JSON list of C-alpha atoms in Angstrom, two decimals:
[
{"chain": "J", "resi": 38, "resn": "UNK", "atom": "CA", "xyz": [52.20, 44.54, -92.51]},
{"chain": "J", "resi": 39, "resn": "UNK", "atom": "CA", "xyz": [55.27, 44.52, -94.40]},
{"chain": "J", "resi": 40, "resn": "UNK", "atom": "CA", "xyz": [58.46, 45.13, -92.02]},
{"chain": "J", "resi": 41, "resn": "UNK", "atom": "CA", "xyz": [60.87, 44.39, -94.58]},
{"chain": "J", "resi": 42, "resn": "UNK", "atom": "CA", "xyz": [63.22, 47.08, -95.22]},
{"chain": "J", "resi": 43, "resn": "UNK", "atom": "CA", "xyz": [63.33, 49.14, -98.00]},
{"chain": "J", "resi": 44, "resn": "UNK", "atom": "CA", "xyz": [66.78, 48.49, -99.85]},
{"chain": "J", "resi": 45, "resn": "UNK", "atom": "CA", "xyz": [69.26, 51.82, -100.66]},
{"chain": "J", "resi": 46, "resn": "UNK", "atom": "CA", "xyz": [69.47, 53.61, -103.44]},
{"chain": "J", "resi": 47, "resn": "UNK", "atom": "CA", "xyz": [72.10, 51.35, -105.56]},
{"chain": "J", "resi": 48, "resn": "UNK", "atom": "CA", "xyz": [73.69, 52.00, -109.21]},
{"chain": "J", "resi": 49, "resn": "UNK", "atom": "CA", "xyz": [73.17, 51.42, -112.47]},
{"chain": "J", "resi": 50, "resn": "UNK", "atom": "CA", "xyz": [75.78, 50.42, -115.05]},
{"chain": "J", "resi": 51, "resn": "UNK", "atom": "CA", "xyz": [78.44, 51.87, -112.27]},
{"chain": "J", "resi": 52, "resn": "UNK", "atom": "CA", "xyz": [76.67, 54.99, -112.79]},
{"chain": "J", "resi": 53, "resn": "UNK", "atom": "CA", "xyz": [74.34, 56.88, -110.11]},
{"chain": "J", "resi": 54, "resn": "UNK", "atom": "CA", "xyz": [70.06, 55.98, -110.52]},
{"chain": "J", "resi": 55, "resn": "UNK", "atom": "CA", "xyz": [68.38, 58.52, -111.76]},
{"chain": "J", "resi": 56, "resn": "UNK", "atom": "CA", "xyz": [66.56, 61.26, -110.27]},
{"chain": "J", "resi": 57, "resn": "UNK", "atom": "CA", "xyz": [63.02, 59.38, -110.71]},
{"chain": "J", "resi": 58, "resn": "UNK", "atom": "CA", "xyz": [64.48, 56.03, -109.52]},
{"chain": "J", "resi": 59, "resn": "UNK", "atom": "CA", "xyz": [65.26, 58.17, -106.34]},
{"chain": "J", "resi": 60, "resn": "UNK", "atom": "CA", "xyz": [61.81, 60.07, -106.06]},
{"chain": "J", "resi": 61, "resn": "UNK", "atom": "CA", "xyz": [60.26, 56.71, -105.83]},
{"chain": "J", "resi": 62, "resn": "UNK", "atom": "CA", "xyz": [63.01, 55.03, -103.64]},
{"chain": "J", "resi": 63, "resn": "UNK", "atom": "CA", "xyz": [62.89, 58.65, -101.09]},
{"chain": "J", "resi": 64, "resn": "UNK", "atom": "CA", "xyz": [58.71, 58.33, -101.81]},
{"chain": "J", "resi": 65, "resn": "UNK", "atom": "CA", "xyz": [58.48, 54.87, -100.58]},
{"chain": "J", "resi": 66, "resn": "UNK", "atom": "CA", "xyz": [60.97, 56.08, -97.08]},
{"chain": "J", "resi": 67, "resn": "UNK", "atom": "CA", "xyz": [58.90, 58.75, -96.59]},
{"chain": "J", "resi": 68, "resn": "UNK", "atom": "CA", "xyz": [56.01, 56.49, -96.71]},
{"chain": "J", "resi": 69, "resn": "UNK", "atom": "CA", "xyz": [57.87, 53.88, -94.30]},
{"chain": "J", "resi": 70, "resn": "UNK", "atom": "CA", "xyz": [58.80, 56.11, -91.83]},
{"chain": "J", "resi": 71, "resn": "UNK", "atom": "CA", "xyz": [55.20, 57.81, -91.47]},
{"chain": "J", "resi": 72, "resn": "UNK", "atom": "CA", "xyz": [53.40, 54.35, -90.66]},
{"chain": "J", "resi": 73, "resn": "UNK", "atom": "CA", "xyz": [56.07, 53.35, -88.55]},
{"chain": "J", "resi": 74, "resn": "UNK", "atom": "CA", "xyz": [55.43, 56.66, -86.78]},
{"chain": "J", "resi": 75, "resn": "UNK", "atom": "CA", "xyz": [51.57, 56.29, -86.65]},
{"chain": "J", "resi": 76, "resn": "UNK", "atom": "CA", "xyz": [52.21, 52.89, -84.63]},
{"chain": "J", "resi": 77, "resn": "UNK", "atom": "CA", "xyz": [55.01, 54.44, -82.34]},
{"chain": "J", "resi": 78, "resn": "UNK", "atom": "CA", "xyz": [52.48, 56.89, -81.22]},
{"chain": "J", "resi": 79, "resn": "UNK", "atom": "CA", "xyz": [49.84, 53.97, -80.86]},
{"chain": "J", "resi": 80, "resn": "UNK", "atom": "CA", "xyz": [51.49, 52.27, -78.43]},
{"chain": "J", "resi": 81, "resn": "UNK", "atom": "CA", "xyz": [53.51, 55.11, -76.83]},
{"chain": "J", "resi": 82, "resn": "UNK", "atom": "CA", "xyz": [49.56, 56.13, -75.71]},
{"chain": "J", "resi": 83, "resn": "UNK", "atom": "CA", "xyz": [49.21, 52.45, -74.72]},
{"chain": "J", "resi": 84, "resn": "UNK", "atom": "CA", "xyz": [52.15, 52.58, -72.35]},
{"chain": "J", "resi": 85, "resn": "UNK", "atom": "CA", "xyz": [51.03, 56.19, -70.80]},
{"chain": "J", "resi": 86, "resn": "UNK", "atom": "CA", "xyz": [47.41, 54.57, -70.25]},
{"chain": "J", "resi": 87, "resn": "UNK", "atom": "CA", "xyz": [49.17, 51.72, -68.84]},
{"chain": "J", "resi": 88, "resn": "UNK", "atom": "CA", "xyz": [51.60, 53.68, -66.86]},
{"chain": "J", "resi": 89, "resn": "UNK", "atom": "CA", "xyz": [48.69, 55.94, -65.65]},
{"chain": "J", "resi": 90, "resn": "UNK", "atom": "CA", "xyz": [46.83, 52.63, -64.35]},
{"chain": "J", "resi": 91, "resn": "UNK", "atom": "CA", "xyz": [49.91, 51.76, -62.53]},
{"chain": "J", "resi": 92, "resn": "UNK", "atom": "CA", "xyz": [50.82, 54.93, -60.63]},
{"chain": "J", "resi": 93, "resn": "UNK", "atom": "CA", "xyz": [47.06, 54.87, -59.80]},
{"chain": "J", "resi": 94, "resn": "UNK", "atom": "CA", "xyz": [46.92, 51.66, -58.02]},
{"chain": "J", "resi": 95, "resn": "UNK", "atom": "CA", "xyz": [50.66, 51.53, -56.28]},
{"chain": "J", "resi": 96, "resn": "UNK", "atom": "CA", "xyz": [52.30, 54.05, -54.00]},
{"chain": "J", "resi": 97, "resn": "UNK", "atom": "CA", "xyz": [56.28, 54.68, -54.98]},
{"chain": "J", "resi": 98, "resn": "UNK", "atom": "CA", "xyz": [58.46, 51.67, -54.61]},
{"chain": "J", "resi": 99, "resn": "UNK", "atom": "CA", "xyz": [59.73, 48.54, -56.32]},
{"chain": "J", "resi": 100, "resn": "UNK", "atom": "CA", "xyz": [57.66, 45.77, -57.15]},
{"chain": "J", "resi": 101, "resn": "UNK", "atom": "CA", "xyz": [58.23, 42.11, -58.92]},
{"chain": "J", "resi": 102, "resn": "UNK", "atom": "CA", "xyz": [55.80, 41.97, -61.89]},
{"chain": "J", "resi": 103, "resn": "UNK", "atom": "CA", "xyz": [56.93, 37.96, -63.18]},
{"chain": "J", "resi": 104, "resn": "UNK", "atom": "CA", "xyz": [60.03, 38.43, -64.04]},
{"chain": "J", "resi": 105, "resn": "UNK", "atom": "CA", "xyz": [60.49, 42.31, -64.58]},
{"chain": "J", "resi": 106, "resn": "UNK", "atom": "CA", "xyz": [60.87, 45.15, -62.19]},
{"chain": "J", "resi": 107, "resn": "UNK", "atom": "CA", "xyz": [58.40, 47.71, -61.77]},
{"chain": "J", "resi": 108, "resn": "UNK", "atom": "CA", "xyz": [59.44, 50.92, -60.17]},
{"chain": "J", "resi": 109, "resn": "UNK", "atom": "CA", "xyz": [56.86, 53.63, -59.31]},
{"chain": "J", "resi": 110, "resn": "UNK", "atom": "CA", "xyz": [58.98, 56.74, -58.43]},
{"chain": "J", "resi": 111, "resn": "UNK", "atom": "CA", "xyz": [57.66, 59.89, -57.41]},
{"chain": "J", "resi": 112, "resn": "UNK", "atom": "CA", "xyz": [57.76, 62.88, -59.46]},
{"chain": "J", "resi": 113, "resn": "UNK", "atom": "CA", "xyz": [61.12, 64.92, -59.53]},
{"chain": "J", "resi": 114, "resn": "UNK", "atom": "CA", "xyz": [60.46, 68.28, -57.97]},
{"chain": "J", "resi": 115, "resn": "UNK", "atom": "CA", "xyz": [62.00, 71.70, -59.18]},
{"chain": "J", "resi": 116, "resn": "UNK", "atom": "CA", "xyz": [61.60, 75.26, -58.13]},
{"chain": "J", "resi": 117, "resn": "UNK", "atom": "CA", "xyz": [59.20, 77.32, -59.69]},
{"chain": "J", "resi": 118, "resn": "UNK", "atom": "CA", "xyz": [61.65, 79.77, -61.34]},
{"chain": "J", "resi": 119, "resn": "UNK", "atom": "CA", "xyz": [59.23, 82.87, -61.91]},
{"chain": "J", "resi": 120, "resn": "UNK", "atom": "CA", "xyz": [57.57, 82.57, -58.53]},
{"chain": "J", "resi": 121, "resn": "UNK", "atom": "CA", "xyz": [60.94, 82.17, -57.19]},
{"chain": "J", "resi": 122, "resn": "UNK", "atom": "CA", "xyz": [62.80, 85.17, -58.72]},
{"chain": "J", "resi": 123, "resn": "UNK", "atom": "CA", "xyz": [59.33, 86.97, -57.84]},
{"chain": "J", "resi": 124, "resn": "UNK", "atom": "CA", "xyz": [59.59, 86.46, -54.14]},
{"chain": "J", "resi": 125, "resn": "UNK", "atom": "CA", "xyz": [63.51, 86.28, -53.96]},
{"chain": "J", "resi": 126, "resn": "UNK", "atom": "CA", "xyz": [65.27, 88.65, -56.79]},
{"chain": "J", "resi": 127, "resn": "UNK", "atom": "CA", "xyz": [69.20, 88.30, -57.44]},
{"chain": "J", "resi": 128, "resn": "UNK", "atom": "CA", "xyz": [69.97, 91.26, -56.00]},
{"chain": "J", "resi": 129, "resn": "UNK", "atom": "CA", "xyz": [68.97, 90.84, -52.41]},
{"chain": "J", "resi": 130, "resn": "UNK", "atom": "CA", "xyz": [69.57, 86.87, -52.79]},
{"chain": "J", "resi": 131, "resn": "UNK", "atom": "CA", "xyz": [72.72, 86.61, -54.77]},
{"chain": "J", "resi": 132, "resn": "UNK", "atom": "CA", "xyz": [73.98, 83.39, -52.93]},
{"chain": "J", "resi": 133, "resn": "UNK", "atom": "CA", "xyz": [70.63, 81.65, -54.07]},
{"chain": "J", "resi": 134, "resn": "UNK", "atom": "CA", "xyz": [71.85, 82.05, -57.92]},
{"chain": "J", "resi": 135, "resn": "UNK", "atom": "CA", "xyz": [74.40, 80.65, -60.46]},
{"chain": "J", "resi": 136, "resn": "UNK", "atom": "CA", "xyz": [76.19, 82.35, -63.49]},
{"chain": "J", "resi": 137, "resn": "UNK", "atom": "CA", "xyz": [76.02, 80.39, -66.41]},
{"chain": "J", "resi": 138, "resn": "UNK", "atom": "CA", "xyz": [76.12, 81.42, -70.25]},
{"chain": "J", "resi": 139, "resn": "UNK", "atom": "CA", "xyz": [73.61, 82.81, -72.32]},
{"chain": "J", "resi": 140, "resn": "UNK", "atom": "CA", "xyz": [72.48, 80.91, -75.28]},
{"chain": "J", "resi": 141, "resn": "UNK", "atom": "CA", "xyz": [74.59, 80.02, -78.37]},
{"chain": "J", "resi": 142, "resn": "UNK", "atom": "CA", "xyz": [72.83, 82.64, -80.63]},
{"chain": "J", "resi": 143, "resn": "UNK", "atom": "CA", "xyz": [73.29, 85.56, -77.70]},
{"chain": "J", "resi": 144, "resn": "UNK", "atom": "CA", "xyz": [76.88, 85.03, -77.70]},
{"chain": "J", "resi": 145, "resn": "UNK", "atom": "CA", "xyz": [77.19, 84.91, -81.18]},
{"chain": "J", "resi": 146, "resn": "UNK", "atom": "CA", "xyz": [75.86, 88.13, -81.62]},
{"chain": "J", "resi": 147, "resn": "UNK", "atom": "CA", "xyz": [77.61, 89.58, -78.47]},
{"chain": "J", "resi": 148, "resn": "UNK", "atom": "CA", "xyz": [81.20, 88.19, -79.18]},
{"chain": "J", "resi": 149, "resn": "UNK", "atom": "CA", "xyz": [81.16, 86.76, -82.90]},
{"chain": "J", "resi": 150, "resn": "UNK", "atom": "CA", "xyz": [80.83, 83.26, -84.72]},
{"chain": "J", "resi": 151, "resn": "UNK", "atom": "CA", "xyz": [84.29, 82.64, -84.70]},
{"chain": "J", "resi": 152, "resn": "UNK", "atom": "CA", "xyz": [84.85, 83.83, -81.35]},
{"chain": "J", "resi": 153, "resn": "UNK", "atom": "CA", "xyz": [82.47, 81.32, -80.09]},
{"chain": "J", "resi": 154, "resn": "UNK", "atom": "CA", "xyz": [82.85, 78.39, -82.85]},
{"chain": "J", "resi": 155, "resn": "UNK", "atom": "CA", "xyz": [85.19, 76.32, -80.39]},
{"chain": "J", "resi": 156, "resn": "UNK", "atom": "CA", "xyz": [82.91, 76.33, -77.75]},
{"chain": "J", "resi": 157, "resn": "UNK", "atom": "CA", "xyz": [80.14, 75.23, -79.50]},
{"chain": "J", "resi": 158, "resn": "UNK", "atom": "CA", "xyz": [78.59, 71.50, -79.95]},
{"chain": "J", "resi": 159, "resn": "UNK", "atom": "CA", "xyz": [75.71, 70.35, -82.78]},
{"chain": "J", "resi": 160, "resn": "UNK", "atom": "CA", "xyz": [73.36, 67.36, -82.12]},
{"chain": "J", "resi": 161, "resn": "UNK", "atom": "CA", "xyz": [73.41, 64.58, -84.18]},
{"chain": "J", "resi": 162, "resn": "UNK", "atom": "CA", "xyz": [71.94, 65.79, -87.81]},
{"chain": "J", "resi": 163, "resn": "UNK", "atom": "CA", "xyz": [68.01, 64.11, -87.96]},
{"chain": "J", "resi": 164, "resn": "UNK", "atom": "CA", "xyz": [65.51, 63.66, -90.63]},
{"chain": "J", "resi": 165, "resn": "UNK", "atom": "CA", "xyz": [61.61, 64.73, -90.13]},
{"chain": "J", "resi": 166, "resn": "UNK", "atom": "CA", "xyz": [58.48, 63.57, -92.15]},
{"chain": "J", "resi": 167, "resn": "UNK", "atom": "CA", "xyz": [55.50, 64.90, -92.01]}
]
């Protein structure tokens, strides 16, 4: 397998390549990133089968495994909102709720854009093939 990278797009005669050069070069990324995806998946299933095997055979806790640390922790528990809210609405249990804001796209359309723009934050732009 070839893991060497693919080198960036880089000019011609001072001037920009040209829009084939850059097919191919965005072609062969493309490419790239979809095998490199194909083995992350591989051997994320490997380490959930693995994990699986582990929480199977030990009960939470720490454990030496050479020289790493294994930690089996138990699962993280939450409240069932809907069965919750069901059994316990807001108004007869106000003191077992918290105000917090709706959505970005409900207060846009409540308040405006602008009125909102400060308050609002954007994850870091990302690129998907498939």
């Amino acid at each position: 397998m070839n893991t060497a990278p693919i080198p960036a797009c880089t000019l011609v005669d001072g001037e920009p390549d040209d829009g084939l050069r850059r097919q191919r070069l965005l072609n062969a990324q493309a490419k790239r990133i979809s095998i490199l995806q194909e083995e992350i998946a591989t051997r994320q299933e490997e380490v959930e089968r693995l994990k699986a095997q582990i929480l199977d055979s030990h009960a939470p806790g720490t454990y030496q495994a050479g020289g790493l640390k294994v930690q089996v922790k138990p699962g993280s528990r939450r409240v069932d909102a809907a069965r919750f809210m069901k059994t316990y609405p807001a108004d007869k249990y106000p003191n077992a709720y918290q105000l917090k804001p709706k959505p970005l796209s409900q207060l846009e359309r409540l308040l405006t854009a602008d009125a909102v723009a400060a308050y609002a934050v954007s994850a870091k732009p990302t690129v998907v093939v498939s």
